[in-house]
XYZ file of N, CA and C in Angstrom:
633
model
N 92.496 100.580 89.997
C 93.153 99.576 90.434
C 94.047 98.855 89.847
N 95.401 98.226 90.396
C 96.129 97.870 89.535
C 96.033 96.007 89.131
N 96.073 95.423 88.238
C 95.503 94.205 88.285
C 96.457 93.246 88.599
N 97.887 93.757 88.365
C 98.877 92.970 89.171
C 98.774 92.458 90.408
N 98.180 93.403 91.360
C 98.088 93.330 92.585
C 97.148 92.171 93.029
N 96.215 91.732 92.201
C 95.029 91.048 92.520
C 95.324 89.816 91.777
N 96.273 89.387 91.252
C 96.581 87.890 90.343
C 98.065 87.330 90.304
N 97.951 86.195 90.684
C 99.487 85.673 90.877
C 99.704 85.442 89.304
N 101.295 85.844 88.899
C 101.786 85.780 88.092
C 102.059 84.310 87.247
N 101.367 84.530 85.943
C 101.259 83.285 85.053
C 102.385 83.353 83.812
N 102.885 82.160 83.784
C 103.936 82.019 82.546
C 103.240 81.190 81.344
N 103.130 82.340 80.408
C 102.439 81.436 78.960
C 103.464 80.603 78.238
N 103.138 79.521 77.869
C 103.983 78.549 76.871
C 103.662 78.449 76.051
N 104.302 79.204 74.468
C 103.512 78.678 73.369
C 104.432 78.054 72.448
N 104.451 76.611 72.102
C 104.885 75.922 71.644
C 104.211 74.723 70.857
N 104.741 74.459 69.734
C 104.331 73.690 68.899
C 104.653 71.962 69.506
N 105.643 72.169 70.067
C 105.988 70.775 70.315
C 105.512 70.261 72.013
N 104.775 69.040 71.918
C 104.265 69.053 73.255
C 104.773 68.869 74.359
N 105.865 68.121 74.222
C 106.912 67.350 75.048
C 107.621 68.704 75.737
N 107.852 69.641 74.708
C 109.118 70.760 75.387
C 107.695 71.387 76.253
N 106.262 71.955 75.996
C 105.377 72.352 76.725
C 105.441 71.818 77.989
N 105.109 70.462 78.212
C 105.140 69.967 78.959
C 106.305 69.976 80.124
N 107.152 69.765 79.544
C 108.559 70.014 80.261
C 108.978 71.612 80.871
N 108.458 72.030 80.234
C 108.353 73.764 81.007
C 107.380 73.752 81.921
N 106.337 73.136 81.894
C 104.731 73.402 82.566
C 105.582 72.687 84.153
N 106.355 71.428 83.733
C 106.684 70.833 84.858
C 107.942 71.483 85.819
N 108.932 72.278 85.077
C 109.798 73.041 85.986
C 109.153 74.622 86.572
N 108.281 75.184 85.861
C 107.850 76.194 86.283
C 106.676 75.757 87.708
N 106.092 74.629 87.834
C 105.139 74.231 88.597
C 106.270 73.822 89.643
N 107.420 73.608 89.406
C 108.294 72.958 90.695
C 108.400 73.971 91.688
N 108.161 75.461 91.118
C 108.888 76.610 91.691
C 107.353 77.232 91.927
N 106.115 76.476 91.828
C 104.662 77.121 91.814
C 104.419 78.253 91.248
N 104.698 78.155 89.968
C 104.549 79.336 88.839
C 103.527 78.535 88.010
N 102.265 79.443 88.064
C 101.383 78.664 87.464
C 101.636 78.946 85.793
N 100.955 78.040 85.036
C 101.411 78.123 83.534
C 100.083 77.767 82.524
N 100.110 78.256 81.547
C 99.426 77.945 80.548
C 99.572 77.490 79.154
N 99.301 76.590 78.349
C 100.065 76.052 77.686
C 99.086 75.943 76.134
N 99.828 76.458 75.189
C 99.246 76.948 73.799
C 100.163 76.309 72.893
N 99.411 75.706 71.668
C 99.990 74.723 70.753
C 100.755 75.369 69.562
N 100.254 77.109 69.239
C 100.549 78.036 68.402
C 100.143 79.417 68.850
N 100.474 80.191 68.291
C 100.316 81.767 68.336
C 99.111 81.940 68.557
N 98.308 81.910 67.623
C 96.773 82.236 67.343
C 95.864 81.787 68.355
N 96.132 80.651 68.917
C 95.534 80.034 70.198
C 95.882 80.822 71.468
N 97.061 81.265 71.393
C 97.652 82.348 72.819
C 96.908 83.748 72.275
N 96.730 84.361 71.372
C 96.263 85.623 71.145
C 95.119 85.837 71.491
N 94.231 84.703 71.292
C 92.738 84.395 71.312
C 92.346 84.339 72.940
N 92.939 83.903 73.465
C 93.407 83.733 75.281
C 93.812 85.353 76.187
N 94.597 85.753 75.147
C 95.533 87.054 75.989
C 94.835 87.816 76.285
N 94.890 88.288 77.806
C 94.645 89.346 78.798
C 95.542 90.128 78.915
N 95.630 91.304 78.578
C 96.441 92.347 78.635
C 96.335 92.907 80.234
N 97.668 93.295 80.678
C 97.910 94.001 82.121
C 97.783 93.088 83.257
N 97.794 91.468 82.893
C 97.909 90.837 84.393
C 99.469 90.541 84.147
N 99.957 90.148 85.179
C 101.607 89.660 86.043
C 101.590 88.518 85.208
N 102.484 88.174 84.501
C 103.605 87.135 83.850
C 104.414 87.427 83.011
N 104.545 86.453 82.112
C 105.241 86.357 80.988
C 104.887 85.357 79.728
N 105.654 85.375 78.613
C 105.284 84.750 77.807
C 106.688 84.067 77.136
N 106.805 82.849 77.100
C 107.886 81.799 76.499
C 107.503 81.402 75.181
N 108.265 81.606 74.356
C 107.954 80.973 72.805
C 109.000 80.398 72.219
N 108.680 79.392 70.931
C 109.618 78.938 70.197
C 109.715 79.813 68.955
N 110.994 80.034 68.246
C 110.826 81.040 67.008
C 110.196 80.070 65.770
N 110.467 78.947 65.919
C 110.063 78.253 64.658
C 108.758 77.296 64.894
N 107.651 78.068 64.484
C 106.545 77.334 64.795
C 105.409 77.370 63.554
N 104.400 76.640 63.018
C 103.485 76.597 62.124
C 102.563 77.524 62.162
N 102.303 78.041 60.610
C 101.248 78.854 60.834
C 101.962 80.551 61.287
N 102.054 80.662 62.542
C 102.984 82.112 62.871
C 103.989 81.718 63.838
N 105.196 82.118 63.215
C 106.278 82.046 63.801
C 106.654 82.700 64.987
N 107.570 82.387 65.954
C 107.762 83.265 67.159
C 107.894 84.875 66.890
N 108.255 85.183 65.631
C 108.711 86.576 65.648
C 107.599 87.173 65.115
N 106.620 86.606 64.462
C 105.529 87.068 64.319
C 104.308 87.336 65.688
N 104.537 86.310 66.318
C 103.742 86.150 67.313
C 104.305 87.230 68.363
N 105.391 87.653 68.285
C 106.351 88.601 69.172
C 105.595 90.047 69.072
N 105.877 90.135 67.466
C 105.189 91.234 67.135
C 103.636 91.875 67.407
N 103.235 90.610 67.573
C 101.391 90.731 67.443
C 101.229 90.996 69.269
N 102.066 90.533 69.994
C 101.832 90.669 71.380
C 102.102 92.053 71.677
N 103.122 92.490 71.159
C 103.848 94.027 71.196
C 102.689 94.790 70.567
N 101.510 94.546 69.662
C 100.840 95.436 69.518
C 99.714 95.999 70.436
N 99.414 94.607 71.240
C 98.504 94.660 72.017
C 99.014 94.897 73.612
N 100.478 94.945 73.897
C 100.702 95.158 75.581
C 102.438 95.422 75.006
N 102.822 96.716 74.821
C 104.429 96.742 74.308
C 105.294 96.768 75.588
N 104.441 96.482 76.821
C 105.645 96.183 77.874
C 105.469 94.568 78.107
N 104.588 93.883 77.874
C 104.662 92.260 78.447
C 105.794 91.664 77.813
N 106.438 90.963 78.668
C 107.520 90.235 78.394
C 107.533 89.255 77.652
N 108.435 89.038 77.028
C 108.325 87.883 76.030
C 110.331 87.512 75.995
N 109.922 86.350 76.379
C 111.211 85.462 76.367
C 111.215 84.450 75.064
N 112.294 84.847 74.382
C 112.250 83.381 73.022
C 113.113 82.703 73.163
N 112.819 81.169 72.782
C 113.781 80.145 72.815
C 114.065 79.884 71.892
N 115.282 79.630 71.382
C 115.871 79.450 69.853
C 116.773 78.459 70.289
N 117.106 77.738 68.763
C 118.056 77.002 68.765
C 119.517 77.865 67.925
N 120.394 77.059 67.798
C 121.687 78.280 67.734
C 121.562 78.615 66.345
N 120.730 78.421 65.181
C 120.605 78.710 63.969
C 119.664 80.080 63.880
N 118.921 80.295 64.561
C 117.900 81.180 64.641
C 118.283 82.352 65.657
N 119.477 82.306 66.420
C 120.078 83.593 67.053
C 119.976 84.822 66.450
N 120.395 84.972 65.413
C 120.163 86.253 64.914
C 118.729 87.047 64.595
N 118.040 86.009 64.295
C 116.474 86.263 64.646
C 116.063 86.648 65.795
N 116.842 85.854 66.499
C 116.482 86.428 68.467
C 116.859 87.358 68.586
N 118.129 87.766 68.210
C 118.667 89.302 68.669
C 117.683 90.232 67.749
N 117.180 90.057 66.580
C 116.609 91.159 65.951
C 115.193 91.270 66.815
N 114.661 90.209 67.680
C 113.467 90.369 68.224
C 113.712 91.172 69.441
N 114.991 90.912 70.155
C 115.329 91.631 71.161
C 115.329 93.343 71.242
N 115.879 93.451 69.508
C 115.581 94.709 69.396
C 114.689 95.768 69.209
N 113.710 94.632 68.959
C 112.344 95.071 68.993
C 111.504 94.865 70.221
N 112.284 94.549 71.163
C 111.424 94.767 72.448
C 110.940 93.822 73.317
N 111.564 92.275 73.056
C 111.565 91.067 73.455
C 112.547 91.285 74.861
N 111.931 90.592 75.746
C 113.112 90.674 76.948
C 113.948 89.772 76.678
N 114.368 88.807 76.435
C 115.421 87.727 76.487
C 114.983 86.757 75.317
N 116.337 86.221 74.785
C 116.557 84.848 74.203
C 117.368 83.782 75.091
N 116.608 82.782 75.071
C 117.624 81.486 75.580
C 117.623 80.553 74.843
N 119.158 79.980 74.666
C 119.375 78.857 73.669
C 118.889 77.700 74.040
N 118.733 76.974 73.245
C 118.676 75.059 73.490
C 119.727 74.977 73.273
N 120.039 73.817 74.098
C 119.448 73.316 75.393
C 120.090 74.333 76.482
N 118.665 74.841 77.356
C 119.222 75.624 78.561
C 119.139 74.995 79.509
N 119.877 76.069 80.555
C 120.071 75.451 81.644
C 118.647 75.815 83.192
N 117.617 74.851 83.400
C 116.491 75.298 84.171
C 117.085 76.472 84.995
N 118.066 76.300 85.690
C 117.911 77.299 86.572
C 117.886 78.837 86.008
N 118.367 78.659 84.771
C 118.813 80.356 84.153
C 117.670 80.457 83.586
N 116.760 79.461 83.130
C 115.383 79.661 82.726
C 114.498 80.301 83.960
N 114.667 79.944 84.963
C 113.810 80.331 86.009
C 114.441 81.695 86.658
N 115.622 81.975 86.521
C 116.201 83.506 86.584
C 115.503 84.631 85.696
N 115.321 84.055 84.615
C 114.752 84.917 83.355
C 113.398 84.890 83.887
N 113.053 83.978 83.676
C 111.141 84.365 84.134
C 110.913 85.267 85.132
N 111.611 85.129 86.069
C 111.616 85.633 87.327
C 111.528 87.268 87.005
N 112.947 87.616 86.607
C 113.297 88.799 86.194
C 112.385 89.397 85.243
N 111.952 88.631 84.153
C 110.492 89.268 83.342
C 109.617 89.795 83.821
N 109.189 89.024 85.088
C 107.900 89.128 85.564
C 108.045 90.403 86.588
N 109.078 90.188 87.258
C 109.523 91.733 88.302
C 109.298 93.086 87.148
N 110.073 92.962 86.375
C 110.305 94.119 85.519
C 108.566 94.619 84.912
N 107.971 93.186 84.674
C 106.492 93.960 84.537
C 105.665 94.340 85.643
N 105.647 93.776 86.206
C 105.143 94.306 87.392
C 105.319 95.702 87.974
N 106.834 95.989 87.931
C 107.469 97.603 88.310
C 106.714 98.317 87.236
N 106.664 97.871 85.761
C 106.364 98.957 84.860
C 104.755 99.151 85.167
N 104.126 98.142 85.257
C 102.211 98.454 85.557
C 102.479 99.166 86.699
N 103.092 98.915 88.109
C 102.743 99.970 89.624
C 103.091 101.521 88.860
N 104.518 101.795 88.027
C 105.037 102.992 87.356
C 103.352 103.684 86.568
N 102.987 102.779 85.799
C 101.995 103.239 85.199
C 100.389 103.853 85.874
N 100.365 102.836 87.045
C 99.225 103.087 88.105
C 99.845 104.605 88.540
N 100.880 104.563 89.043
C 101.096 106.314 89.915
C 100.996 107.229 88.738
N 101.698 107.072 87.823
C 101.481 107.997 86.619
C 99.835 108.423 86.196
N 99.188 107.472 86.407
C 97.807 107.624 85.915
C 97.222 107.963 87.542
N 97.429 107.862 88.191
C 96.975 108.311 89.651
C 97.456 109.926 89.816
N 98.528 110.260 89.411
C 98.973 111.678 89.568
C 98.081 112.480 88.508
N 97.804 111.746 87.209
C 97.456 112.492 85.962
C 95.747 113.003 86.723
N 95.442 111.847 87.720
C 94.193 112.274 87.771
C 94.081 113.449 88.719
N 94.519 113.290 89.961
C 94.869 114.278 90.848
C 95.000 115.796 90.114
N 96.007 115.857 89.132
C 96.193 117.152 88.568
C 95.109 117.604 87.849
N 95.023 116.701 87.029
C 93.497 117.328 86.033
C 92.160 117.535 87.064
N 92.254 117.514 88.381
C 91.039 117.560 89.006
C 91.064 119.087 89.478
N 92.359 119.871 89.474
C 92.587 121.334 89.652
C 91.736 122.121 88.463
N 90.971 123.083 88.986
C 90.266 123.950 88.272
C 91.317 124.939 87.817
N 91.121 125.557 86.341
C 91.936 126.418 86.111
C 92.854 127.544 86.944
N 92.033 128.323 87.932
C 92.752 129.280 88.719
C 93.484 128.400 89.541
N 92.950 127.011 89.995
C 94.187 126.289 91.077
C 95.108 125.755 90.210
N 95.275 125.903 89.183
C 96.502 125.896 88.164
C 97.016 126.837 87.752
N 96.753 127.811 87.842
C 97.399 129.227 88.082
C 97.975 129.740 89.379
N 97.448 129.089 90.228
C 97.941 129.447 91.722
C 99.220 128.345 91.945
N 98.728 127.445 91.411
C 99.687 126.213 91.296
C 101.356 126.666 90.688
N 101.122 127.226 89.647
C 102.452 127.688 88.597
C 103.253 128.782 89.222
N 102.325 129.717 90.128
C 103.057 130.937 90.784
C 103.520 130.331 92.504
N 103.024 129.032 93.065
C 103.848 128.354 93.800
C 105.106 127.849 93.751
N 104.932 127.132 92.555
C 106.449 126.335 92.046
C 107.075 127.282 91.524
N 106.771 128.696 91.017
C 107.659 129.545 90.349
C 108.234 130.498 91.940
N 107.979 130.051 93.190
C 108.659 130.529 94.060
C 108.047 131.861 94.435
N 106.563 132.269 94.067
C 106.077 133.785 94.155
C 105.242 133.691 95.279
N 105.536 134.515 96.183
C 104.400 134.934 97.076
C 103.145 135.513 97.049
N 102.331 134.722 98.194
C 100.663 134.884 97.678
C 100.712 136.262 97.313
N 101.005 137.550 97.664
C 100.319 138.467 97.669
C 101.175 139.026 96.149
N 102.576 138.426 95.689
C 102.301 138.845 93.761
C 101.594 137.769 92.969
N 101.070 136.393 93.663
C 100.308 135.664 92.906
C 98.900 136.293 92.480
N 98.685 137.038 93.751
C 97.351 137.583 93.740
C 97.414 138.502 92.610
N 98.341 139.638 92.890
C 98.326 140.743 91.821
C 98.587 140.393 90.472
N 99.256 139.300 90.522
C 98.997 139.119 88.598
C 97.993 138.253 88.173
N 97.091 137.614 89.148
C 96.064 136.923 88.815
C 94.833 138.089 89.144
N 94.840 139.416 89.644
C 93.984 140.278 90.232
C 92.840 139.678 90.919
N 93.421 138.891 91.618
C 92.510 138.012 92.924
C 93.292 138.589 94.617
N 92.074 138.400 95.424
C 92.668 139.068 96.864
C 93.585 137.736 97.419
N 94.675 137.849 98.522
C 95.291 137.294 98.677
C 94.524 136.071 99.340
N 93.608 136.720 99.954
C 92.592 135.619 100.853
C 92.238 134.666 99.460
N 91.921 134.704 98.660
C 91.252 133.973 97.693
C 92.501 133.262 96.812
N 93.520 133.638 96.809
C 94.504 132.809 96.780
C 95.119 131.752 97.630
N 95.026 132.166 99.254
C 95.027 131.160 99.982
C 94.465 130.229 99.893
N 92.874 130.437 99.806
C 91.989 129.366 99.611
C 91.949 128.760 98.412
N 92.499 129.138 97.197
C 92.860 127.953 96.143
C 94.123 127.254 96.385
N 95.277 127.763 96.986
C 96.133 127.188 97.655
C 96.216 125.710 98.809
N 95.193 126.051 99.494
C 94.420 124.846 100.160
C 93.852 123.967 99.482
N 93.003 124.476 98.760
C 92.314 123.530 98.268
C 93.109 122.677 97.039
N 94.007 122.911 96.525
C 94.670 122.458 95.667
C 95.873 121.513 96.230
N 96.026 121.958 97.384
C 97.248 121.336 98.136
C 96.600 119.908 98.683
N 95.091 120.194 98.948
C 93.918 119.356 99.679
C 94.004 117.929 98.453
N 93.929 118.835 97.043
C 93.358 118.140 95.803
C 94.363 116.631 95.706
N 95.581 117.513 95.566
C 97.366 116.715 95.473
C 97.327 116.172 96.057
N 96.880 115.781 97.334
C 97.417 115.184 98.975
C 98.606 115.582 99.413
N 98.863 116.724 99.424
C 100.278 117.000 99.692
C 99.767 118.055 101.164
N 100.636 118.181 102.053
C 100.832 118.880 103.076
C 101.915 120.078 103.359
N 102.528 120.258 102.561
C 103.845 121.233 102.755
C 104.199 121.392 101.161
N 105.109 122.695 101.093
C 105.280 123.313 99.362
C 106.150 122.164 99.184
N 107.111 121.788 100.184
C 108.343 120.806 99.715
C 107.661 119.611 99.068
N 106.553 118.961 99.667
C 106.007 117.726 99.228
C 105.268 118.484 97.986
N 104.804 119.459 97.436
C 103.940 120.181 96.346
C 105.050 120.100 95.361
N 106.099 120.605 95.754
C 107.367 120.426 94.982
C 107.943 119.406 94.341
N 108.050 118.356 95.255
C 108.352 117.124 94.868
C 107.312 116.067 93.979
N 105.912 116.570 94.192
C 104.627 115.768 93.618
C 104.875 116.283 91.986
N 105.013 117.410 92.012
C 105.229 118.252 90.643
C 106.241 117.894 89.465
N 107.357 117.656 90.616
C 108.597 117.151 89.571
C 108.387 115.782 89.045
N 107.807 115.014 90.222
C 107.387 113.669 89.649
C 106.263 113.562 88.492
N 105.280 114.183 88.701
C 104.341 114.430 87.698
C 104.546 114.997 86.339
N 106.024 115.785 86.536
C 106.600 116.490 85.242
C 107.162 115.313 84.210
N 108.151 114.562 85.101
C 108.625 113.318 84.669
C 108.111 112.389 83.993
N 106.528 112.635 84.290
C 105.631 111.456 84.089
C 104.768 111.825 83.356
N 105.312 112.875 82.774
C 103.921 113.711 81.438
C 102.823 113.710 82.565
N 102.557 113.972 83.362
C 100.648 113.655 83.984
C 100.311 114.997 84.412
N 101.096 116.141 84.417
C 100.204 117.267 84.612
C 99.934 117.955 83.334
N 98.957 118.791 83.609
C 97.600 118.878 82.645
C 98.503 120.264 81.741
């Protein structure tokens, strides 16, 4: 089950400045976005649960663990989890480097509230899409992994456009046996036509979900 489907997105705010944390909390709650506040990076990492929808907003300059270090730590846990970095003008080069290393965006202070909300919504949407794609890929892999070795061989023959008789001859089995394997594999893959089978195989190949 995809955890994003059962949880409302949460915006994690990591900043050592209490006024900044509370200001962002007020902004996000005004559009009914739940928030969790942390005063340093380690406090956030101790509480972070991967796979749940949301994003992190963090300041570049924080004591103990700065924003860059926290960003890299988050990426070690969940490479896709979106990080939005809030930075002063002097820290723009650092923020750009963070984006090259996978941060979703950086926003300069002072920022426009509407722009901040738009980027947060975009980050949450992108993460949800990535999670759904991952779930679909895992589902396809599970289906293809359920095929027996013989069913996989018959599948390859079908995908190559070979008739049942040729598949039977090449595998030294009867046409009837090919038909049984063909029926079984289509049932396991949850497709009804060869066209659907080909389409599913192409999708699985793209996602590297085929055995």
